[in-house]
PDB file of C-alpha atoms in Angstrom:
ATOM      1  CA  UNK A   1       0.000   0.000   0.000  1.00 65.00           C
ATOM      2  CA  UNK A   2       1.280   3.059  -0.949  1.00 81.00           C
ATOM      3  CA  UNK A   3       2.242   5.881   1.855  1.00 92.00           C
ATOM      4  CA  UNK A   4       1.260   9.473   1.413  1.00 95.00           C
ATOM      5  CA  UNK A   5       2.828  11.383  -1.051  1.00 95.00           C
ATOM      6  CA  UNK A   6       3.984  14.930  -1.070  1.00 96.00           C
ATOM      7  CA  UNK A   7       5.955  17.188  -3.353  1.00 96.00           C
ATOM      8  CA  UNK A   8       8.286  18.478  -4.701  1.00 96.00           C
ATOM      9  CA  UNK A   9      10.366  17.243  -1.458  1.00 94.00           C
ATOM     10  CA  UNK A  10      12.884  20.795  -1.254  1.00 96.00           C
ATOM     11  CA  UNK A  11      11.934  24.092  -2.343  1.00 97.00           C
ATOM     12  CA  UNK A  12      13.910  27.279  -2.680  1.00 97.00           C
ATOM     13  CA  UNK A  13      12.498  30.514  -3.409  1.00 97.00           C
ATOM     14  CA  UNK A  14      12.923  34.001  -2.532  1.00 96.00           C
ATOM     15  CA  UNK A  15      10.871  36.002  -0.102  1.00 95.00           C
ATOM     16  CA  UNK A  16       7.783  37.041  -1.836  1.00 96.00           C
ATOM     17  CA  UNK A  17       7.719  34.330  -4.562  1.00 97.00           C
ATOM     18  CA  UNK A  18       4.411  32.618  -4.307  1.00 97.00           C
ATOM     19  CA  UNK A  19       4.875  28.590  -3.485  1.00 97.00           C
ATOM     20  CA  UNK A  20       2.093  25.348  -3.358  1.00 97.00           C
ATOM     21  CA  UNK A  21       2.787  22.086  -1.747  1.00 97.00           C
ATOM     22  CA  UNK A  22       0.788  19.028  -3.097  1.00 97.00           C
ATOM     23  CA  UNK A  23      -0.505  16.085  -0.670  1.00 97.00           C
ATOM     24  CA  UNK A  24      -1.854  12.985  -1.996  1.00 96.00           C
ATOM     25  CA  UNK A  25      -2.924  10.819   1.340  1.00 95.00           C
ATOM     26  CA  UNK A  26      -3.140   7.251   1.429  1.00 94.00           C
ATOM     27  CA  UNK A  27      -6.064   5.668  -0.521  1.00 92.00           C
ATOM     28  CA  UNK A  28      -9.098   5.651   2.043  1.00 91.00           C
ATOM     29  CA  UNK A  29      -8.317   8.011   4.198  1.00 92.00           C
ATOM     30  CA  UNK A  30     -10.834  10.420   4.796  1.00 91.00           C
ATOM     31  CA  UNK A  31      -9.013  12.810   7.550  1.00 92.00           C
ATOM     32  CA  UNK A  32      -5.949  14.692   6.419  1.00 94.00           C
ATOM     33  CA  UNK A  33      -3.648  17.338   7.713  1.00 94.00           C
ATOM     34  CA  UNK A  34      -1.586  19.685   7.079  1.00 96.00           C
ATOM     35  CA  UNK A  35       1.749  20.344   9.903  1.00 96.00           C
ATOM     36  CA  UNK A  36       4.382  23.347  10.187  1.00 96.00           C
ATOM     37  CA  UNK A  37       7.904  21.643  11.243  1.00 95.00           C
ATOM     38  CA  UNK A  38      10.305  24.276  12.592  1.00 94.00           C
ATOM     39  CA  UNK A  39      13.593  23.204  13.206  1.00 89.00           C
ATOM     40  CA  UNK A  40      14.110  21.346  16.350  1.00 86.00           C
ATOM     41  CA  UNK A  41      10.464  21.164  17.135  1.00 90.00           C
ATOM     42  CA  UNK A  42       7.458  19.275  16.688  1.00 92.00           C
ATOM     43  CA  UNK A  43       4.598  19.424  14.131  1.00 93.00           C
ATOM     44  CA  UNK A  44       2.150  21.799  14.841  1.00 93.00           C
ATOM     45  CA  UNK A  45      -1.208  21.984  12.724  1.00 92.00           C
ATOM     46  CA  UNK A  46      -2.211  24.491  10.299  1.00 95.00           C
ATOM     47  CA  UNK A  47      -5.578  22.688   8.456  1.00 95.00           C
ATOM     48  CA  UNK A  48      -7.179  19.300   9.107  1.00 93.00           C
ATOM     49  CA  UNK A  49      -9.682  18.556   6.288  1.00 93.00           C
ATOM     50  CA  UNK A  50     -12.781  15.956   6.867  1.00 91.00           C
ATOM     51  CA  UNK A  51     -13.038  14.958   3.407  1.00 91.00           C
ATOM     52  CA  UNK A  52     -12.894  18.262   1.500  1.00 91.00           C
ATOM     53  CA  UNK A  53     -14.525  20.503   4.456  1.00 91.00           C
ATOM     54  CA  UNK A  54     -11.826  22.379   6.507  1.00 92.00           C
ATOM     55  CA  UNK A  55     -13.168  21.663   9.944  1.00 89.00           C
ATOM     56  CA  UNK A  56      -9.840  23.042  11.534  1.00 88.00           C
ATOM     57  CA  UNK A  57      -7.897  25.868  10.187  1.00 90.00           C
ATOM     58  CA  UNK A  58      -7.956  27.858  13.745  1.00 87.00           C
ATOM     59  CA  UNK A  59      -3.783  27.737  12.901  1.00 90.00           C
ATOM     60  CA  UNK A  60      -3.819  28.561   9.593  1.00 93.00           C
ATOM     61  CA  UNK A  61      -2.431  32.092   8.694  1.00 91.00           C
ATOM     62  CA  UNK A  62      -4.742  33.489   6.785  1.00 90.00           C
ATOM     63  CA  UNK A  63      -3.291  36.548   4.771  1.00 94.00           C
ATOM     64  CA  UNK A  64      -0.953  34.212   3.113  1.00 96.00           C
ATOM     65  CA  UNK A  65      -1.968  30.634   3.673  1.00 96.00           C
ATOM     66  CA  UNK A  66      -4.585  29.217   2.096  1.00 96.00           C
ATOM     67  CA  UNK A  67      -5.162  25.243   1.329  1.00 96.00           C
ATOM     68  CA  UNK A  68      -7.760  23.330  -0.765  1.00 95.00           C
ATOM     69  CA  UNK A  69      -8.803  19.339  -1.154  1.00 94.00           C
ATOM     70  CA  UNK A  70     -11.357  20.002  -3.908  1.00 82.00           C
ATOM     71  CA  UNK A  71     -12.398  16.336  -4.427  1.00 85.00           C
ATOM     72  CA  UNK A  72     -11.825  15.006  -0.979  1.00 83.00           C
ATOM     73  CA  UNK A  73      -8.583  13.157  -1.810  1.00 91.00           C
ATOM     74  CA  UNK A  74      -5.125  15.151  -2.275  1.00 94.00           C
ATOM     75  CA  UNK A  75      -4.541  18.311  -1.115  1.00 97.00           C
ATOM     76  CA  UNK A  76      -2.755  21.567  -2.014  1.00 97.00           C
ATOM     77  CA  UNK A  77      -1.184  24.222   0.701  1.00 97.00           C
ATOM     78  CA  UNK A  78       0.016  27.712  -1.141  1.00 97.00           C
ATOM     79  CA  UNK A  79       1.667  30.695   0.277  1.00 97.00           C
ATOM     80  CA  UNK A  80       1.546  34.077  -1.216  1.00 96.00           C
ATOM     81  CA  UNK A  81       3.633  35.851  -0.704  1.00 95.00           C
ATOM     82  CA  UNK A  82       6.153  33.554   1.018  1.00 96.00           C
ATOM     83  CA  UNK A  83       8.370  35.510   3.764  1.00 96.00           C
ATOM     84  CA  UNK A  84      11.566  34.307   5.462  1.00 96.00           C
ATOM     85  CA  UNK A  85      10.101  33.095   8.363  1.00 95.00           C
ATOM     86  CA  UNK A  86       8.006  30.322   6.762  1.00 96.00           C
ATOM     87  CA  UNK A  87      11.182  28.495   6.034  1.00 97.00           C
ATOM     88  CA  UNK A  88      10.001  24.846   7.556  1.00 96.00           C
ATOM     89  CA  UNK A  89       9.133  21.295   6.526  1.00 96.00           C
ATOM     90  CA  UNK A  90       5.678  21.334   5.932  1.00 97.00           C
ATOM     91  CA  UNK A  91       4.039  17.958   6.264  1.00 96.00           C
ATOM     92  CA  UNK A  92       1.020  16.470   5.275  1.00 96.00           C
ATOM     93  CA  UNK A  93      -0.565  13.447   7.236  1.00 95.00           C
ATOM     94  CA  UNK A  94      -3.818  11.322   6.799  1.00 94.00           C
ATOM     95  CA  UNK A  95      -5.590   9.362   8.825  1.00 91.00           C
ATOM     96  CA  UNK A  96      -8.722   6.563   8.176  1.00 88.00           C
ATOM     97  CA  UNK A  97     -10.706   9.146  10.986  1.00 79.00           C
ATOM     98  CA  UNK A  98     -10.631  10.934  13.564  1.00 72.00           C
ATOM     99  CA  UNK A  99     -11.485   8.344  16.676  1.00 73.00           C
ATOM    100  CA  UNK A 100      -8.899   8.329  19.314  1.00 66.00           C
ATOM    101  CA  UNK A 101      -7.066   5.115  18.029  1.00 73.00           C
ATOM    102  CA  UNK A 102      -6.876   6.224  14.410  1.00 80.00           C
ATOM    103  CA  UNK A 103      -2.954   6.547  13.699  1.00 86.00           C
ATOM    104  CA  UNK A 104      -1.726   9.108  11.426  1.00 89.00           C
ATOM    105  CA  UNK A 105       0.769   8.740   8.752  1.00 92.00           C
ATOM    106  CA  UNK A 106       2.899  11.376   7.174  1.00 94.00           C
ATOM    107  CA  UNK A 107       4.855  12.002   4.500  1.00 94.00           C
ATOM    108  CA  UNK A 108       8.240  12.475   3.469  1.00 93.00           C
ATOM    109  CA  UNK A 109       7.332  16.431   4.161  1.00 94.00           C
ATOM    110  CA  UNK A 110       8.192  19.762   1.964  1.00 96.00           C
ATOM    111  CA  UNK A 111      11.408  21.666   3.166  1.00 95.00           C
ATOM    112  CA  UNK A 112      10.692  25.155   2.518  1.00 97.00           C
ATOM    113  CA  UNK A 113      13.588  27.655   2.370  1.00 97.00           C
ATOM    114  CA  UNK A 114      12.976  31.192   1.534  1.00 97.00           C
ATOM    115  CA  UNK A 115      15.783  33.625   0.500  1.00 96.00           C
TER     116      UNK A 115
ATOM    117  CA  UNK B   1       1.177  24.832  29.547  1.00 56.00           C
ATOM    118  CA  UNK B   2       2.621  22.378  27.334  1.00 64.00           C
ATOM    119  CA  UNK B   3       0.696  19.224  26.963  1.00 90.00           C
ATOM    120  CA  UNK B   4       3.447  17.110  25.916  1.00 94.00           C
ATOM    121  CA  UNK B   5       6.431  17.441  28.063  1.00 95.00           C
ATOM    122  CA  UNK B   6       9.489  15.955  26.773  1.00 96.00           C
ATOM    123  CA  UNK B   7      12.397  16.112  29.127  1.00 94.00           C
ATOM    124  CA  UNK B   8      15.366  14.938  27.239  1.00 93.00           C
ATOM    125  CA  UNK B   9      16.397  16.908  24.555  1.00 91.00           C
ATOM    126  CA  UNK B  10      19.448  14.488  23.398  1.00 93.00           C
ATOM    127  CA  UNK B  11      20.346  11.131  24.603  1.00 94.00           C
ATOM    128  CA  UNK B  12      23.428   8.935  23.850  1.00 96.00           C
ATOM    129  CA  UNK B  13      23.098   5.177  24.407  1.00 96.00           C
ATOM    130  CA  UNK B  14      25.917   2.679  23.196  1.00 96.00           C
ATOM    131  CA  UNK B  15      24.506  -0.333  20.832  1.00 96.00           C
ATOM    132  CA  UNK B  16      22.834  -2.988  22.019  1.00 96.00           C
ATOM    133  CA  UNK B  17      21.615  -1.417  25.536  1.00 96.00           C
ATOM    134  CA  UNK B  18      17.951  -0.539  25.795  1.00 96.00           C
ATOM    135  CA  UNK B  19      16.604   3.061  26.346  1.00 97.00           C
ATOM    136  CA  UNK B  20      14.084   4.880  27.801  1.00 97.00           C
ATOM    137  CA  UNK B  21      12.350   8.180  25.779  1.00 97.00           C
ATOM    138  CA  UNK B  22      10.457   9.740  28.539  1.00 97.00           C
ATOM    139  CA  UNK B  23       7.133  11.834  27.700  1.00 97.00           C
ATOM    140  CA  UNK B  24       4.424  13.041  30.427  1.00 97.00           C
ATOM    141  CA  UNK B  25       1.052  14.515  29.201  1.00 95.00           C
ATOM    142  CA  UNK B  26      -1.436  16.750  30.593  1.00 93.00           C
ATOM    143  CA  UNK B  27      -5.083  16.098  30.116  1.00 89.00           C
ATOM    144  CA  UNK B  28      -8.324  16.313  31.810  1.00 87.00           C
ATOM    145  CA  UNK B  29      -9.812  13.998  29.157  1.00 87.00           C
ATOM    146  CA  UNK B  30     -10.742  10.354  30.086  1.00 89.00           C
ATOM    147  CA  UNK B  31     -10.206   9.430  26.537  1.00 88.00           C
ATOM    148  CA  UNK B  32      -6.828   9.862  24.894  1.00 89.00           C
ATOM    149  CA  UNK B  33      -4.234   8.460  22.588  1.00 90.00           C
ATOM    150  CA  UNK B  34      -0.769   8.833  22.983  1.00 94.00           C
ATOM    151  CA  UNK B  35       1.422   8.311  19.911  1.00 94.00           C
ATOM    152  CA  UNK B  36       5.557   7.705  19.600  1.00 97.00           C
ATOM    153  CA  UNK B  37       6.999   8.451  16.074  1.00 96.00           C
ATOM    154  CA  UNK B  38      10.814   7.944  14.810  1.00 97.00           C
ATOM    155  CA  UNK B  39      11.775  10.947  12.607  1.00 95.00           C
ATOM    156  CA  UNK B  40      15.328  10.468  10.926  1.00 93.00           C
ATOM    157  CA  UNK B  41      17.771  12.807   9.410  1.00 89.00           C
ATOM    158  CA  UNK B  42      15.225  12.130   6.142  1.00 86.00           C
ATOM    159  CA  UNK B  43      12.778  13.935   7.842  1.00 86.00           C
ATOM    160  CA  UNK B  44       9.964  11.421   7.587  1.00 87.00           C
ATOM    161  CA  UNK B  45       7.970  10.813  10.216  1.00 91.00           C
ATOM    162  CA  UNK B  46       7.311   6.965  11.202  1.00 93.00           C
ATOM    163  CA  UNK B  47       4.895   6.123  13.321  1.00 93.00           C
ATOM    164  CA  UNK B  48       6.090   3.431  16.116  1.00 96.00           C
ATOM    165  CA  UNK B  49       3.472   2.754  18.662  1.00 95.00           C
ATOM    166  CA  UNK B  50      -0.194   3.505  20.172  1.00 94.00           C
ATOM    167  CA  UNK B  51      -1.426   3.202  23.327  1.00 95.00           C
ATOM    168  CA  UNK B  52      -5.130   4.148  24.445  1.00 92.00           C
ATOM    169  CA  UNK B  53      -6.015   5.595  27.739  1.00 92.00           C
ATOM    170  CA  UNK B  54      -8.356   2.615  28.172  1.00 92.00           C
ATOM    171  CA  UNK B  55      -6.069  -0.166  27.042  1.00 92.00           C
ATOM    172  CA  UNK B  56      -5.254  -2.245  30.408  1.00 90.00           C
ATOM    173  CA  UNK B  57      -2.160  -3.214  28.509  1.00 94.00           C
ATOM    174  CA  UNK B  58       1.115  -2.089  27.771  1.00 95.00           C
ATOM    175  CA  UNK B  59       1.422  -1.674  23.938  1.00 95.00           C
ATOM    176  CA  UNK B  60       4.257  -3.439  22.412  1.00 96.00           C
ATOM    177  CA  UNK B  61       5.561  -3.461  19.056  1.00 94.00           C
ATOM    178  CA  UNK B  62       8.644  -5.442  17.939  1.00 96.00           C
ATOM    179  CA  UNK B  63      11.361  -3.807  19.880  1.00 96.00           C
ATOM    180  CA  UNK B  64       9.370  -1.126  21.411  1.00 97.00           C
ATOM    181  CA  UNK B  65       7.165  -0.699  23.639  1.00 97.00           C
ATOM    182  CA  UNK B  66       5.669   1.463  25.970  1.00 97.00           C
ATOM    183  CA  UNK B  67       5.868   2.136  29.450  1.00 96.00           C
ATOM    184  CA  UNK B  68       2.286   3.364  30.317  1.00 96.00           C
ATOM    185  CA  UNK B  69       1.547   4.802  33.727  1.00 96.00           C
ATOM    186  CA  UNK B  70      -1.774   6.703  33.780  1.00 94.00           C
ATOM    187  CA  UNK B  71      -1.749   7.872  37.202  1.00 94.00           C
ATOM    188  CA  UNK B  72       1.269  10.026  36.685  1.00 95.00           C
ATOM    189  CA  UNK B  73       0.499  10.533  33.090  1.00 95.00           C
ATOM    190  CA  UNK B  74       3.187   9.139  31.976  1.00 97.00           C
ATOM    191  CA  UNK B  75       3.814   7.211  28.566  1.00 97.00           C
ATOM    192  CA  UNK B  76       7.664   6.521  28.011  1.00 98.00           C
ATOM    193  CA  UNK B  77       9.093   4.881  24.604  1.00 98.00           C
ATOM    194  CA  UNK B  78      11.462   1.839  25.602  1.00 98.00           C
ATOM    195  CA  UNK B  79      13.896   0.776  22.823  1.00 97.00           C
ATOM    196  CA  UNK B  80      15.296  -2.487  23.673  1.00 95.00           C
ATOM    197  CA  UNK B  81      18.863  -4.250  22.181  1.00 94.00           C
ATOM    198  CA  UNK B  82      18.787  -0.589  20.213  1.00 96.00           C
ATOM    199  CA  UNK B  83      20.809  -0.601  16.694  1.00 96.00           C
ATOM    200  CA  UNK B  84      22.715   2.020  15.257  1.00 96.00           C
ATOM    201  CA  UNK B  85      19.828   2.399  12.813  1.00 96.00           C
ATOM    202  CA  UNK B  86      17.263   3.793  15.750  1.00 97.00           C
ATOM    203  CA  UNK B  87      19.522   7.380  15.681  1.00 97.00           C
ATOM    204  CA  UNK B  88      16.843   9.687  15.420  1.00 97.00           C
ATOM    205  CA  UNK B  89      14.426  12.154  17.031  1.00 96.00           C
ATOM    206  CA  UNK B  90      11.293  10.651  18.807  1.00 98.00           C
ATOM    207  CA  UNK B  91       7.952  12.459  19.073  1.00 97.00           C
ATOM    208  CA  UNK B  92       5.726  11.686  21.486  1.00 97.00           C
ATOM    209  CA  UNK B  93       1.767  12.939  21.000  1.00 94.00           C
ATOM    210  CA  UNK B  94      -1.167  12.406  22.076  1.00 92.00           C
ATOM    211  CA  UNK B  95      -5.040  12.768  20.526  1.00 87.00           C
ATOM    212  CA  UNK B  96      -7.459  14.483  22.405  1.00 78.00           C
ATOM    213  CA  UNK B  97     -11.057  13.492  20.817  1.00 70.00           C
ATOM    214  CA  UNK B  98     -12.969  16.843  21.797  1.00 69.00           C
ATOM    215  CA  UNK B  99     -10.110  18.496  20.241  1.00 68.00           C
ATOM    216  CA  UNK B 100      -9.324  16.138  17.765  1.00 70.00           C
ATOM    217  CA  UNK B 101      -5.699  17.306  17.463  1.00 74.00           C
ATOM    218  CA  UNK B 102      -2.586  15.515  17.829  1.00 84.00           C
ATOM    219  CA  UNK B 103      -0.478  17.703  19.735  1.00 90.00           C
ATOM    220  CA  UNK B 104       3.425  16.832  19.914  1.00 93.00           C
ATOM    221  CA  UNK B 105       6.051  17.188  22.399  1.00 94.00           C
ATOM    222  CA  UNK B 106       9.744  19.018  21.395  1.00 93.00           C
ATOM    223  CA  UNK B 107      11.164  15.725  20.771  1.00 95.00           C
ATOM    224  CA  UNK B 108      14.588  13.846  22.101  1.00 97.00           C
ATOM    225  CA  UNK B 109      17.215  13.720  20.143  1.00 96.00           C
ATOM    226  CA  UNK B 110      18.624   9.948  20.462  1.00 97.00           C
ATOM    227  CA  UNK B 111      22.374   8.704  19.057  1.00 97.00           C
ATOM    228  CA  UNK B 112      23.439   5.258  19.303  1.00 96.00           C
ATOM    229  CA  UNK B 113      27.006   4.985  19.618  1.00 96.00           C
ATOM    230  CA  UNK B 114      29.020   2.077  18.158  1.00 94.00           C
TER     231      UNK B 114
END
């Protein structure tokens, strides 16, 4: 089965540059996330989608952020414009639901570095 | 207050020994999961292990397993006979349903020395 997917795996732009992430989750899945990976810290979540409804993006910054799952399968994050503190591995996770005992998988993640 | 407390920013254990990740929560929630995941210098993260508040049962898997005490809401990650390739950081998280978030601790930092 295959894991979730993201790309491109590095990007390097410079500050203002506009920049989308792409998420495919694993077949099935219903729940999936987005996460914001500073360095030397954990995840912390910007969206978590319910199919394609955004049911938390209490995280999400909204003046440049914005995320869509149109059909309820993969998923696309953008920033516009992109400043030099959003440099980060973004990560994208899935999960069957959201019950307690529903593990989430992630991805290989997005390294973000802005100039 | 952080949720996740993870005490140990870096740990060095030779090869072979077993290890101990410790990780203490905070919730007022009956009903919780608490999650460990390995992420390596690829940046992945794997997921290792579950355990649910209710379980009565330590959760094992393979060479891990967990060390749950609810009382003191703790939920350590033991490694046993650990292998060079179990150099990582290790997350531990938990699930809170009425928030439905996973919320993750700062992570430990673990090298396993020849």
């Amino acid at each position: 089965e295959a894991g979730v997917v993201q790309s491109p795996r590095y990007k390097i732009i410079e500050k203002k540059q506009p920049v989308a992430f792409w998420c495919n989750p694993i077949s099935g899945h219903n729940t999936l996330y987005w996460y914001l990976q500073n360095l030397g810290q954990g995840p912390e979540l910007l969206i978590r989608y319910e199919n394609e409804e955004a049911v938390d993006d209490s995280q999400l910054p909204k003046d440049r952020f914005s995320a869509e799952r149109l059909k309820g399968v993969d998923s696309t994050l953008k920033i516009q414009p992109a400043e030099l503190g959003d440099s980060a591995v973004y990560l994208c996770a899935s999960s069957l639901g959201t019950r307690r005992t529903d593990t989430q998988y992630f991805g290989p993640g997005t390294r973000l570095t802005v100039l | 207050a952080q949720k996740i407390t993870q005490t140990q920013p870096g740990m060095f254990v030779q090869e072979k020994e077993a290890v101990t990740l410790d990780c203490t929560y905070d919730t007022s929630d009956p009903s919780y999961g608490l999650f460990w995941y390995k992420q390596p210098s690829s940046g992945e993260m794997i997921f290792l292990i579950y355990q649910g508040s209710y379980d009565q049962q330590n959760a094992t898997e393979g060479r891990y397993s967990l060390n749950f005490q609810k009382a003191r809401k703790s939920a350590n990650l033991v490694i046993s006979a650990s292998q060079l390739g179990d150099s990582a950081m290790y997350f531990c998280a938990m699930r809170e349903p009425r928030d439905d978030k996973i919320i993750f601790g700062k992570g430990t930092r673990l090298h396993i020395l020849p």
